[in-house]
């Protein structure tokens, strides 16, 4: 029997799934604190997250007096070793950084796509004022480097560290997506199929959902596929300037700069490879949408 | 490029002016809110309203409030020092106000004004040694000299000093103390005569106690000190101004944080950081980025056109270049033993290639499908030669993207400058963020919007030029 070799998009999906799963369960894989502990008949699952003040650190007397303890697969000495010494410390850092990168990317891509689509739709078919305002906003936000905006947000302390990158990128990417959507739906909205749908009584929402949205999926996915690289580039730049995230909130960008500063030649390829491989995987998946049946069915 | 295109471009350049004004308002508001803790401006400016000051306080009102505090015994050394700083500019309001105070209170205020009399050179220490003596002195002085405290008198005295400096004319102005400052500064602003500038600076330094006369010997030092002095005056002039009549209306806008920022920017747009940077590194780095991006594209397209899995290889290569964080690339390159400037430019070449080459590559690929390029290939031209031959056509798309990539290239230049400590505009920007420098950041935001707008207009002009040539071909 001939064994079927997975295609590039399948490999990409598998890779991303593996990354996401391992990073989501980082506390089970590697850490200094128990995964579960029973103290005086009371069970605490993931006490590091659910009850941070209970144990404090790995030397807590409660651990010695516990009824039973379930440890992670790999135990580390301290909660976060910023010197990145040894495989376990590096793995722990990498898993947390991966979780932050993937979740931040997903959040930015999703929220900016939704906001961008709504704004682009409004600019194309709504009042002229919205269109003018959107174009001015794009001009202004497009002229300001995201690094400066995130830097200001970070030194102001108004937004929790880490979330500032997400918020700034959501705003900037929303405008980019809106510009893209506006440019795509204006010609598409004049197509025969839209005119026909309108003639038979299709509402604006119906036309957007069934006739225009399929045209937007690929460009928006393509835009989203570069989000991860943008997040990491920003984090690395902030770390270089001295405004990086604290050790407890690790990111690939910070890891790259920390490894350069500490001459940790082993950590750099890991972080760099993670960024490049994940961006490639996301791009491959985005390009796969070109051949996706759902898109093809509606791509007239 | 025809006249219509140029007219449209000019209209768009003029259209940038209201956009820049609105951006300055928005940026100043956002930055002032976001970075409230540290401000580069003088402490007094922090107390000003942001955009509109319904009741600007002049020197007279301020002096009267200080006199009341001193008279009632509530004032400390800070209030007394402030009254001395206000100097003779406060006398036209303060002297009539003293009549409303009790004799003992009047004497206390007169004694507090003693250092002003010494600075003006109108009294010896013995003459104002006790409160009673000081009160009698000021009463006598004001009766004899109130007529001198008129703007016209000061203007004439300054004009005479500029025309023919002499010790007597210096003394004449010194006796008017801070009342003469507005006229001195106005003359300093307009006069081009170095000798007159030196005289005015020395006098201003004497009255205010500022160190402007320290480096007056070389011409460059004189110009620097003049700029410093005018910049200081633009920030501090409200201390010695009395807002009456139409000046009060102007002061409502001028005596605000935004007004001070605009006036301060005329002399020193980038505040305290202005001396530490140059524009050349930023321009060189951005040029290197554009060079890397626009030349890597055609080369990549030419190379991958001959490869078996050309498209995938090109995509993977460009994605790898694009996904490498600029900061990491720059930081690692600083460890290299080569010339640091060369490494910085190399970093920008690579980063520019990552940022731009995918667009140029795709455009080159498309251009390679044109008939004239296919004909070249059919006649045996190499892919590289064909790609370079199609450069004019493929540059159309790249030109359209020129404005979109400006901020990206500038951000890359920021991190490269920081990593290599090459002090350009990017370095200055990050420094301003670190120092919460609202004034500098607002100017940088304006510069960014202006640059982006001009790039957009330029790329449209280039696009129309290429299209025209394409049609001609």
PDB file of C-alpha atoms in Angstrom, chain A:
ATOM      1  CA  UNK A   1       0.000   0.000   0.000  1.00  0.00           C
ATOM      2  CA  UNK A   2       1.375   3.377  -0.972  1.00  0.00           C
ATOM      3  CA  UNK A   3       1.810   5.674   2.026  1.00  0.00           C
ATOM      4  CA  UNK A   4       0.503   9.194   1.449  1.00  0.00           C
ATOM      5  CA  UNK A   5       3.017  11.950   2.225  1.00  0.00           C
ATOM      6  CA  UNK A   6       1.461  14.989   3.938  1.00  0.00           C
ATOM      7  CA  UNK A   7       1.400  18.109   1.813  1.00  0.00           C
ATOM      8  CA  UNK A   8       3.128  21.367   2.795  1.00  0.00           C
ATOM      9  CA  UNK A   9      -0.058  22.907   4.265  1.00  0.00           C
ATOM     10  CA  UNK A  10      -0.634  19.760   6.297  1.00  0.00           C
ATOM     11  CA  UNK A  11       2.909  19.915   7.634  1.00  0.00           C
ATOM     12  CA  UNK A  12       2.375  23.560   8.456  1.00  0.00           C
ATOM     13  CA  UNK A  13      -0.881  22.827  10.276  1.00  0.00           C
ATOM     14  CA  UNK A  14       0.751  19.976  12.195  1.00  0.00           C
ATOM     15  CA  UNK A  15       3.672  22.175  13.154  1.00  0.00           C
ATOM     16  CA  UNK A  16       1.442  24.981  14.383  1.00  0.00           C
ATOM     17  CA  UNK A  17      -0.809  22.552  16.276  1.00  0.00           C
ATOM     18  CA  UNK A  18       2.225  21.030  17.978  1.00  0.00           C
ATOM     19  CA  UNK A  19       3.538  24.449  18.927  1.00  0.00           C
ATOM     20  CA  UNK A  20       0.198  25.573  20.284  1.00  0.00           C
ATOM     21  CA  UNK A  21      -0.480  22.401  22.245  1.00  0.00           C
ATOM     22  CA  UNK A  22       2.959  22.242  23.824  1.00  0.00           C
ATOM     23  CA  UNK A  23       2.932  25.911  24.757  1.00  0.00           C
ATOM     24  CA  UNK A  24      -0.586  25.797  26.200  1.00  0.00           C
ATOM     25  CA  UNK A  25       0.476  22.958  28.463  1.00  0.00           C
ATOM     26  CA  UNK A  26       3.878  24.453  29.272  1.00  0.00           C
ATOM     27  CA  UNK A  27       3.305  24.138  33.021  1.00  0.00           C
ATOM     28  CA  UNK A  28       2.813  20.366  32.651  1.00  0.00           C
ATOM     29  CA  UNK A  29       5.984  19.924  30.657  1.00  0.00           C
ATOM     30  CA  UNK A  30       8.546  21.980  32.503  1.00  0.00           C
ATOM     31  CA  UNK A  31       8.568  24.088  35.678  1.00  0.00           C
ATOM     32  CA  UNK A  32       9.716  24.387  39.239  1.00  0.00           C
ATOM     33  CA  UNK A  33       6.294  24.113  40.895  1.00  0.00           C
ATOM     34  CA  UNK A  34       3.921  21.119  41.045  1.00  0.00           C
ATOM     35  CA  UNK A  35       1.267  20.576  38.424  1.00  0.00           C
ATOM     36  CA  UNK A  36      -1.115  19.427  41.161  1.00  0.00           C
ATOM     37  CA  UNK A  37      -0.799  19.227  44.919  1.00  0.00           C
ATOM     38  CA  UNK A  38      -2.979  18.052  47.768  1.00  0.00           C
ATOM     39  CA  UNK A  39      -2.557  20.110  50.930  1.00  0.00           C
ATOM     40  CA  UNK A  40      -4.617  19.190  54.012  1.00  0.00           C
ATOM     41  CA  UNK A  41      -7.083  17.251  51.903  1.00  0.00           C
ATOM     42  CA  UNK A  42      -7.562  20.099  49.463  1.00  0.00           C
ATOM     43  CA  UNK A  43      -6.428  19.610  45.866  1.00  0.00           C
ATOM     44  CA  UNK A  44      -4.867  22.472  43.908  1.00  0.00           C
ATOM     45  CA  UNK A  45      -4.401  22.035  40.159  1.00  0.00           C
ATOM     46  CA  UNK A  46      -1.748  24.261  38.579  1.00  0.00           C
ATOM     47  CA  UNK A  47      -1.159  26.219  41.821  1.00  0.00           C
ATOM     48  CA  UNK A  48       1.279  28.531  39.959  1.00  0.00           C
ATOM     49  CA  UNK A  49      -1.748  29.966  38.134  1.00  0.00           C
ATOM     50  CA  UNK A  50      -4.758  29.166  40.326  1.00  0.00           C
ATOM     51  CA  UNK A  51      -3.173  30.030  43.687  1.00  0.00           C
ATOM     52  CA  UNK A  52       0.047  31.975  43.107  1.00  0.00           C
ATOM     53  CA  UNK A  53       0.439  32.946  46.765  1.00  0.00           C
ATOM     54  CA  UNK A  54       0.032  29.392  48.091  1.00  0.00           C
ATOM     55  CA  UNK A  55       3.477  27.983  47.395  1.00  0.00           C
ATOM     56  CA  UNK A  56       5.684  30.906  46.445  1.00  0.00           C
ATOM     57  CA  UNK A  57       8.661  28.871  45.275  1.00  0.00           C
ATOM     58  CA  UNK A  58       9.879  25.288  45.015  1.00  0.00           C
ATOM     59  CA  UNK A  59      11.262  25.334  48.584  1.00  0.00           C
ATOM     60  CA  UNK A  60       7.896  25.967  50.188  1.00  0.00           C
ATOM     61  CA  UNK A  61       7.357  23.830  53.341  1.00  0.00           C
ATOM     62  CA  UNK A  62       3.835  23.056  52.111  1.00  0.00           C
ATOM     63  CA  UNK A  63       5.325  20.849  49.392  1.00  0.00           C
ATOM     64  CA  UNK A  64       7.147  18.715  51.963  1.00  0.00           C
ATOM     65  CA  UNK A  65       3.967  18.388  54.066  1.00  0.00           C
ATOM     66  CA  UNK A  66       1.661  17.736  51.091  1.00  0.00           C
ATOM     67  CA  UNK A  67      -0.441  14.557  50.880  1.00  0.00           C
ATOM     68  CA  UNK A  68       0.702  14.041  47.325  1.00  0.00           C
ATOM     69  CA  UNK A  69       2.374  16.042  44.588  1.00  0.00           C
ATOM     70  CA  UNK A  70       2.366  15.734  40.798  1.00  0.00           C
ATOM     71  CA  UNK A  71       5.460  17.279  39.250  1.00  0.00           C
ATOM     72  CA  UNK A  72       5.977  18.467  35.664  1.00  0.00           C
ATOM     73  CA  UNK A  73       7.793  16.126  33.297  1.00  0.00           C
ATOM     74  CA  UNK A  74      10.950  18.218  33.642  1.00  0.00           C
ATOM     75  CA  UNK A  75      11.671  20.075  36.884  1.00  0.00           C
ATOM     76  CA  UNK A  76      13.637  23.309  37.048  1.00  0.00           C
ATOM     77  CA  UNK A  77      15.318  24.905  40.035  1.00  0.00           C
ATOM     78  CA  UNK A  78      13.663  28.331  39.895  1.00  0.00           C
ATOM     79  CA  UNK A  79      10.484  29.635  38.310  1.00  0.00           C
ATOM     80  CA  UNK A  80      12.388  31.564  35.615  1.00  0.00           C
ATOM     81  CA  UNK A  81      16.108  31.360  35.023  1.00  0.00           C
ATOM     82  CA  UNK A  82      16.940  34.541  33.119  1.00  0.00           C
ATOM     83  CA  UNK A  83      20.486  33.355  32.512  1.00  0.00           C
ATOM     84  CA  UNK A  84      19.001  30.608  30.329  1.00  0.00           C
ATOM     85  CA  UNK A  85      21.478  28.089  31.663  1.00  0.00           C
ATOM     86  CA  UNK A  86      20.744  24.531  30.693  1.00  0.00           C
ATOM     87  CA  UNK A  87      18.230  22.858  28.463  1.00  0.00           C
ATOM     88  CA  UNK A  88      15.358  22.937  30.947  1.00  0.00           C
ATOM     89  CA  UNK A  89      15.562  26.658  31.594  1.00  0.00           C
ATOM     90  CA  UNK A  90      15.713  27.357  27.886  1.00  0.00           C
ATOM     91  CA  UNK A  91      12.796  25.044  27.164  1.00  0.00           C
ATOM     92  CA  UNK A  92      10.698  26.661  29.878  1.00  0.00           C
ATOM     93  CA  UNK A  93      11.447  30.123  28.514  1.00  0.00           C
ATOM     94  CA  UNK A  94      10.779  29.020  24.929  1.00  0.00           C
ATOM     95  CA  UNK A  95       7.431  27.394  25.758  1.00  0.00           C
ATOM     96  CA  UNK A  96       6.135  30.499  27.504  1.00  0.00           C
ATOM     97  CA  UNK A  97       7.439  32.706  24.708  1.00  0.00           C
ATOM     98  CA  UNK A  98       5.730  30.498  22.136  1.00  0.00           C
ATOM     99  CA  UNK A  99       2.436  30.738  23.985  1.00  0.00           C
ATOM    100  CA  UNK A 100       2.655  34.537  24.088  1.00  0.00           C
ATOM    101  CA  UNK A 101       3.623  34.780  20.408  1.00  0.00           C
ATOM    102  CA  UNK A 102       0.859  32.480  19.177  1.00  0.00           C
ATOM    103  CA  UNK A 103      -1.918  33.883  21.349  1.00  0.00           C
ATOM    104  CA  UNK A 104      -0.936  37.490  20.629  1.00  0.00           C
ATOM    105  CA  UNK A 105      -0.790  36.757  16.907  1.00  0.00           C
ATOM    106  CA  UNK A 106      -4.170  35.017  16.924  1.00  0.00           C
ATOM    107  CA  UNK A 107      -5.776  37.848  18.884  1.00  0.00           C
ATOM    108  CA  UNK A 108      -4.308  40.591  16.683  1.00  0.00           C
ATOM    109  CA  UNK A 109      -5.161  38.779  13.448  1.00  0.00           C
ATOM    110  CA  UNK A 110      -8.715  38.010  14.499  1.00  0.00           C
ATOM    111  CA  UNK A 111      -9.656  41.350  16.027  1.00  0.00           C
ATOM    112  CA  UNK A 112      -7.966  43.464  13.343  1.00  0.00           C
ATOM    113  CA  UNK A 113      -9.598  41.420  10.568  1.00  0.00           C
ATOM    114  CA  UNK A 114     -13.060  41.902  12.079  1.00  0.00           C
ATOM    115  CA  UNK A 115     -12.570  45.624  12.770  1.00  0.00           C
ATOM    116  CA  UNK A 116     -10.823  46.156   9.449  1.00  0.00           C
ATOM    117  CA  UNK A 117     -13.604  44.455   7.503  1.00  0.00           C
ATOM    118  CA  UNK A 118     -16.265  46.523   9.243  1.00  0.00           C
ATOM    119  CA  UNK A 119     -14.329  49.772   8.729  1.00  0.00           C
ATOM    120  CA  UNK A 120     -13.488  48.976   5.106  1.00  0.00           C
ATOM    121  CA  UNK A 121     -17.111  48.112   4.397  1.00  0.00           C
ATOM    122  CA  UNK A 122     -18.268  51.350   5.972  1.00  0.00           C
ATOM    123  CA  UNK A 123     -15.692  53.362   4.037  1.00  0.00           C
ATOM    124  CA  UNK A 124     -16.722  51.768   0.761  1.00  0.00           C
ATOM    125  CA  UNK A 125     -20.486  51.872   1.094  1.00  0.00           C
ATOM    126  CA  UNK A 126     -21.177  54.137   4.073  1.00  0.00           C
ATOM    127  CA  UNK A 127     -21.240  57.930   4.352  1.00  0.00           C
ATOM    128  CA  UNK A 128     -18.478  59.792   2.550  1.00  0.00           C
ATOM    129  CA  UNK A 129     -17.324  61.258   5.861  1.00  0.00           C
ATOM    130  CA  UNK A 130     -16.317  57.790   7.096  1.00  0.00           C
ATOM    131  CA  UNK A 131     -14.286  57.232   3.947  1.00  0.00           C
ATOM    132  CA  UNK A 132     -12.477  60.546   4.306  1.00  0.00           C
ATOM    133  CA  UNK A 133     -11.864  60.000   8.037  1.00  0.00           C
ATOM    134  CA  UNK A 134     -10.549  56.505   7.399  1.00  0.00           C
ATOM    135  CA  UNK A 135      -8.163  57.678   4.709  1.00  0.00           C
ATOM    136  CA  UNK A 136      -6.831  60.429   6.978  1.00  0.00           C
ATOM    137  CA  UNK A 137      -6.452  57.964   9.861  1.00  0.00           C
ATOM    138  CA  UNK A 138      -4.580  55.558   7.587  1.00  0.00           C
ATOM    139  CA  UNK A 139      -2.314  58.339   6.392  1.00  0.00           C
ATOM    140  CA  UNK A 140      -1.489  59.370   9.941  1.00  0.00           C
ATOM    141  CA  UNK A 141      -1.134  55.959  11.564  1.00  0.00           C
ATOM    142  CA  UNK A 142       0.730  54.651   8.540  1.00  0.00           C
ATOM    143  CA  UNK A 143       3.250  57.444   8.894  1.00  0.00           C
ATOM    144  CA  UNK A 144       4.156  56.613  12.500  1.00  0.00           C
ATOM    145  CA  UNK A 145       6.473  53.671  13.128  1.00  0.00           C
ATOM    146  CA  UNK A 146       4.780  51.071  15.319  1.00  0.00           C
ATOM    147  CA  UNK A 147       7.966  50.885  17.399  1.00  0.00           C
ATOM    148  CA  UNK A 148       7.508  54.491  18.527  1.00  0.00           C
ATOM    149  CA  UNK A 149       3.819  53.972  19.325  1.00  0.00           C
ATOM    150  CA  UNK A 150       4.498  50.844  21.369  1.00  0.00           C
ATOM    151  CA  UNK A 151       7.456  52.556  23.036  1.00  0.00           C
ATOM    152  CA  UNK A 152       5.245  55.458  24.135  1.00  0.00           C
ATOM    153  CA  UNK A 153       2.549  53.062  25.351  1.00  0.00           C
ATOM    154  CA  UNK A 154       5.133  51.075  27.286  1.00  0.00           C
ATOM    155  CA  UNK A 155       6.873  53.972  29.027  1.00  0.00           C
ATOM    156  CA  UNK A 156       3.498  55.539  29.871  1.00  0.00           C
ATOM    157  CA  UNK A 157       2.573  52.423  31.839  1.00  0.00           C
ATOM    158  CA  UNK A 158      -1.081  52.937  30.921  1.00  0.00           C
ATOM    159  CA  UNK A 159      -1.394  49.452  29.433  1.00  0.00           C
ATOM    160  CA  UNK A 160      -0.023  46.246  30.988  1.00  0.00           C
ATOM    161  CA  UNK A 161       3.311  45.214  29.486  1.00  0.00           C
ATOM    162  CA  UNK A 162       2.835  42.777  26.633  1.00  0.00           C
ATOM    163  CA  UNK A 163      -0.709  43.900  26.003  1.00  0.00           C
ATOM    164  CA  UNK A 164       0.567  47.235  24.635  1.00  0.00           C
ATOM    165  CA  UNK A 165       2.132  45.500  21.635  1.00  0.00           C
ATOM    166  CA  UNK A 166      -1.137  43.683  21.015  1.00  0.00           C
ATOM    167  CA  UNK A 167      -3.266  46.831  21.271  1.00  0.00           C
ATOM    168  CA  UNK A 168      -1.042  48.977  19.065  1.00  0.00           C
ATOM    169  CA  UNK A 169      -0.809  46.265  16.425  1.00  0.00           C
ATOM    170  CA  UNK A 170      -4.577  45.737  16.537  1.00  0.00           C
ATOM    171  CA  UNK A 171      -5.097  49.441  15.788  1.00  0.00           C
ATOM    172  CA  UNK A 172      -2.478  49.624  13.032  1.00  0.00           C
ATOM    173  CA  UNK A 173      -3.448  46.322  11.417  1.00  0.00           C
ATOM    174  CA  UNK A 174      -7.146  47.240  11.578  1.00  0.00           C
ATOM    175  CA  UNK A 175      -6.452  50.312   9.468  1.00  0.00           C
ATOM    176  CA  UNK A 176      -4.321  48.269   7.069  1.00  0.00           C
ATOM    177  CA  UNK A 177      -7.082  45.668   6.787  1.00  0.00           C
ATOM    178  CA  UNK A 178      -9.690  48.399   6.312  1.00  0.00           C
ATOM    179  CA  UNK A 179      -7.680  49.885   3.469  1.00  0.00           C
ATOM    180  CA  UNK A 180      -7.357  46.448   1.891  1.00  0.00           C
ATOM    181  CA  UNK A 181     -11.051  45.639   2.295  1.00  0.00           C
ATOM    182  CA  UNK A 182     -12.104  49.017   0.899  1.00  0.00           C
ATOM    183  CA  UNK A 183      -9.893  48.551  -2.159  1.00  0.00           C
ATOM    184  CA  UNK A 184     -11.294  45.058  -2.744  1.00  0.00           C
ATOM    185  CA  UNK A 185     -15.009  45.536  -2.111  1.00  0.00           C
ATOM    186  CA  UNK A 186     -15.478  48.662  -4.228  1.00  0.00           C
ATOM    187  CA  UNK A 187     -14.778  46.867  -7.554  1.00  0.00           C
ATOM    188  CA  UNK A 188     -16.335  43.634  -6.290  1.00  0.00           C
ATOM    189  CA  UNK A 189     -19.471  45.531  -5.254  1.00  0.00           C
ATOM    190  CA  UNK A 190     -19.992  46.606  -8.849  1.00  0.00           C
ATOM    191  CA  UNK A 191     -19.832  43.015 -10.115  1.00  0.00           C
ATOM    192  CA  UNK A 192     -22.797  41.435 -11.872  1.00  0.00           C
ATOM    193  CA  UNK A 193     -23.278  38.867  -9.125  1.00  0.00           C
ATOM    194  CA  UNK A 194     -23.668  41.590  -6.486  1.00  0.00           C
ATOM    195  CA  UNK A 195     -26.046  43.587  -8.669  1.00  0.00           C
ATOM    196  CA  UNK A 196     -28.047  40.423  -9.236  1.00  0.00           C
ATOM    197  CA  UNK A 197     -28.094  39.612  -5.534  1.00  0.00           C
ATOM    198  CA  UNK A 198     -29.270  43.135  -4.770  1.00  0.00           C
ATOM    199  CA  UNK A 199     -31.946  42.919  -7.461  1.00  0.00           C
ATOM    200  CA  UNK A 200     -33.459  39.824  -5.921  1.00  0.00           C
ATOM    201  CA  UNK A 201     -33.648  41.554  -2.555  1.00  0.00           C
ATOM    202  CA  UNK A 202     -30.400  40.535  -0.879  1.00  0.00           C
ATOM    203  CA  UNK A 203     -29.615  42.678   2.147  1.00  0.00           C
ATOM    204  CA  UNK A 204     -26.279  44.389   2.680  1.00  0.00           C
ATOM    205  CA  UNK A 205     -25.313  41.822   5.286  1.00  0.00           C
ATOM    206  CA  UNK A 206     -26.292  38.955   2.991  1.00  0.00           C
ATOM    207  CA  UNK A 207     -24.223  40.363   0.144  1.00  0.00           C
ATOM    208  CA  UNK A 208     -21.253  40.887   2.466  1.00  0.00           C
ATOM    209  CA  UNK A 209     -21.463  37.383   3.908  1.00  0.00           C
ATOM    210  CA  UNK A 210     -22.087  35.381   0.738  1.00  0.00           C
ATOM    211  CA  UNK A 211     -20.687  37.459  -2.116  1.00  0.00           C
ATOM    212  CA  UNK A 212     -17.947  39.738  -0.825  1.00  0.00           C
ATOM    213  CA  UNK A 213     -16.436  38.042   2.205  1.00  0.00           C
ATOM    214  CA  UNK A 214     -15.018  35.132   0.157  1.00  0.00           C
ATOM    215  CA  UNK A 215     -13.017  37.707  -1.843  1.00  0.00           C
ATOM    216  CA  UNK A 216     -11.510  39.044   1.359  1.00  0.00           C
ATOM    217  CA  UNK A 217     -10.429  35.840   3.079  1.00  0.00           C
ATOM    218  CA  UNK A 218      -7.209  35.334   1.148  1.00  0.00           C
ATOM    219  CA  UNK A 219      -5.850  38.898   1.344  1.00  0.00           C
ATOM    220  CA  UNK A 220      -6.756  39.149   5.019  1.00  0.00           C
ATOM    221  CA  UNK A 221      -5.139  35.796   5.757  1.00  0.00           C
ATOM    222  CA  UNK A 222      -2.050  36.924   3.877  1.00  0.00           C
ATOM    223  CA  UNK A 223      -1.930  40.071   5.988  1.00  0.00           C
ATOM    224  CA  UNK A 224      -2.440  38.060   9.165  1.00  0.00           C
ATOM    225  CA  UNK A 225       0.376  35.661   8.299  1.00  0.00           C
ATOM    226  CA  UNK A 226       2.963  38.412   8.815  1.00  0.00           C
ATOM    227  CA  UNK A 227       1.551  39.423  12.202  1.00  0.00           C
ATOM    228  CA  UNK A 228       3.754  37.063  14.164  1.00  0.00           C
ATOM    229  CA  UNK A 229       6.904  38.458  12.586  1.00  0.00           C
ATOM    230  CA  UNK A 230       5.700  41.967  13.429  1.00  0.00           C
ATOM    231  CA  UNK A 231       5.038  41.054  17.087  1.00  0.00           C
ATOM    232  CA  UNK A 232       8.460  39.485  17.505  1.00  0.00           C
ATOM    233  CA  UNK A 233      10.231  42.311  15.665  1.00  0.00           C
ATOM    234  CA  UNK A 234       8.597  44.818  18.000  1.00  0.00           C
ATOM    235  CA  UNK A 235       9.419  42.828  21.121  1.00  0.00           C
ATOM    236  CA  UNK A 236      13.029  42.438  20.016  1.00  0.00           C
ATOM    237  CA  UNK A 237      13.344  46.160  19.233  1.00  0.00           C
ATOM    238  CA  UNK A 238      11.876  47.103  22.612  1.00  0.00           C
ATOM    239  CA  UNK A 239      14.231  44.702  24.373  1.00  0.00           C
ATOM    240  CA  UNK A 240      17.157  46.276  22.524  1.00  0.00           C
ATOM    241  CA  UNK A 241      16.144  49.757  23.689  1.00  0.00           C
ATOM    242  CA  UNK A 242      15.753  48.519  27.254  1.00  0.00           C
ATOM    243  CA  UNK A 243      11.959  48.479  27.295  1.00  0.00           C
ATOM    244  CA  UNK A 244      11.545  44.709  26.939  1.00  0.00           C
ATOM    245  CA  UNK A 245       9.080  42.558  28.816  1.00  0.00           C
ATOM    246  CA  UNK A 246      10.074  41.325  32.298  1.00  0.00           C
ATOM    247  CA  UNK A 247      11.606  37.881  32.633  1.00  0.00           C
ATOM    248  CA  UNK A 248       8.360  36.329  33.783  1.00  0.00           C
ATOM    249  CA  UNK A 249       6.661  37.338  30.511  1.00  0.00           C
ATOM    250  CA  UNK A 250       9.118  35.877  28.083  1.00  0.00           C
ATOM    251  CA  UNK A 251       8.948  36.472  24.356  1.00  0.00           C
ATOM    252  CA  UNK A 252      10.982  35.283  21.389  1.00  0.00           C
ATOM    253  CA  UNK A 253      12.067  38.858  20.705  1.00  0.00           C
ATOM    254  CA  UNK A 254      13.422  39.310  24.231  1.00  0.00           C
ATOM    255  CA  UNK A 255      15.080  35.913  24.005  1.00  0.00           C
ATOM    256  CA  UNK A 256      16.874  36.950  20.814  1.00  0.00           C
ATOM    257  CA  UNK A 257      18.280  40.102  22.382  1.00  0.00           C
ATOM    258  CA  UNK A 258      19.045  38.408  25.712  1.00  0.00           C
ATOM    259  CA  UNK A 259      20.951  35.679  23.903  1.00  0.00           C
ATOM    260  CA  UNK A 260      22.941  38.298  21.971  1.00  0.00           C
ATOM    261  CA  UNK A 261      23.769  40.207  25.147  1.00  0.00           C
ATOM    262  CA  UNK A 262      24.783  37.074  27.042  1.00  0.00           C
ATOM    263  CA  UNK A 263      26.516  35.534  24.006  1.00  0.00           C
ATOM    264  CA  UNK A 264      24.258  32.475  24.262  1.00  0.00           C
ATOM    265  CA  UNK A 265      24.905  31.040  20.846  1.00  0.00           C
ATOM    266  CA  UNK A 266      22.578  28.084  21.469  1.00  0.00           C
ATOM    267  CA  UNK A 267      19.499  30.157  22.256  1.00  0.00           C
ATOM    268  CA  UNK A 268      19.668  32.386  19.184  1.00  0.00           C
ATOM    269  CA  UNK A 269      19.089  29.727  16.501  1.00  0.00           C
ATOM    270  CA  UNK A 270      16.176  28.350  18.528  1.00  0.00           C
ATOM    271  CA  UNK A 271      14.453  31.717  18.768  1.00  0.00           C
ATOM    272  CA  UNK A 272      15.288  32.689  15.183  1.00  0.00           C
ATOM    273  CA  UNK A 273      14.192  29.339  13.810  1.00  0.00           C
ATOM    274  CA  UNK A 274      10.949  29.570  15.796  1.00  0.00           C
ATOM    275  CA  UNK A 275      10.103  32.952  14.263  1.00  0.00           C
ATOM    276  CA  UNK A 276      11.023  31.998  10.713  1.00  0.00           C
ATOM    277  CA  UNK A 277       9.409  28.557  10.821  1.00  0.00           C
ATOM    278  CA  UNK A 278       6.175  29.829  12.352  1.00  0.00           C
ATOM    279  CA  UNK A 279       5.937  32.693   9.840  1.00  0.00           C
ATOM    280  CA  UNK A 280       6.552  30.245   6.997  1.00  0.00           C
ATOM    281  CA  UNK A 281       3.919  27.861   8.368  1.00  0.00           C
ATOM    282  CA  UNK A 282       1.377  30.660   8.684  1.00  0.00           C
ATOM    283  CA  UNK A 283       2.122  31.836   5.141  1.00  0.00           C
ATOM    284  CA  UNK A 284       1.796  28.357   3.728  1.00  0.00           C
ATOM    285  CA  UNK A 285      -1.574  28.005   5.446  1.00  0.00           C
ATOM    286  CA  UNK A 286      -2.677  31.425   4.180  1.00  0.00           C
ATOM    287  CA  UNK A 287      -1.700  30.498   0.621  1.00  0.00           C
ATOM    288  CA  UNK A 288      -3.595  27.237   0.951  1.00  0.00           C
ATOM    289  CA  UNK A 289      -6.791  29.281   1.170  1.00  0.00           C
ATOM    290  CA  UNK A 290      -6.300  29.943  -2.530  1.00  0.00           C
ATOM    291  CA  UNK A 291      -7.135  26.313  -3.124  1.00  0.00           C
ATOM    292  CA  UNK A 292      -9.702  26.065  -0.381  1.00  0.00           C
ATOM    293  CA  UNK A 293     -13.040  24.805  -1.631  1.00  0.00           C
ATOM    294  CA  UNK A 294     -14.976  27.277   0.497  1.00  0.00           C
ATOM    295  CA  UNK A 295     -13.202  30.196  -1.099  1.00  0.00           C
ATOM    296  CA  UNK A 296     -13.244  28.721  -4.585  1.00  0.00           C
ATOM    297  CA  UNK A 297     -16.982  28.112  -4.408  1.00  0.00           C
ATOM    298  CA  UNK A 298     -17.624  31.800  -3.864  1.00  0.00           C
ATOM    299  CA  UNK A 299     -14.796  33.217  -5.890  1.00  0.00           C
ATOM    300  CA  UNK A 300     -16.633  34.105  -9.058  1.00  0.00           C
TER     301      UNK A 300
END
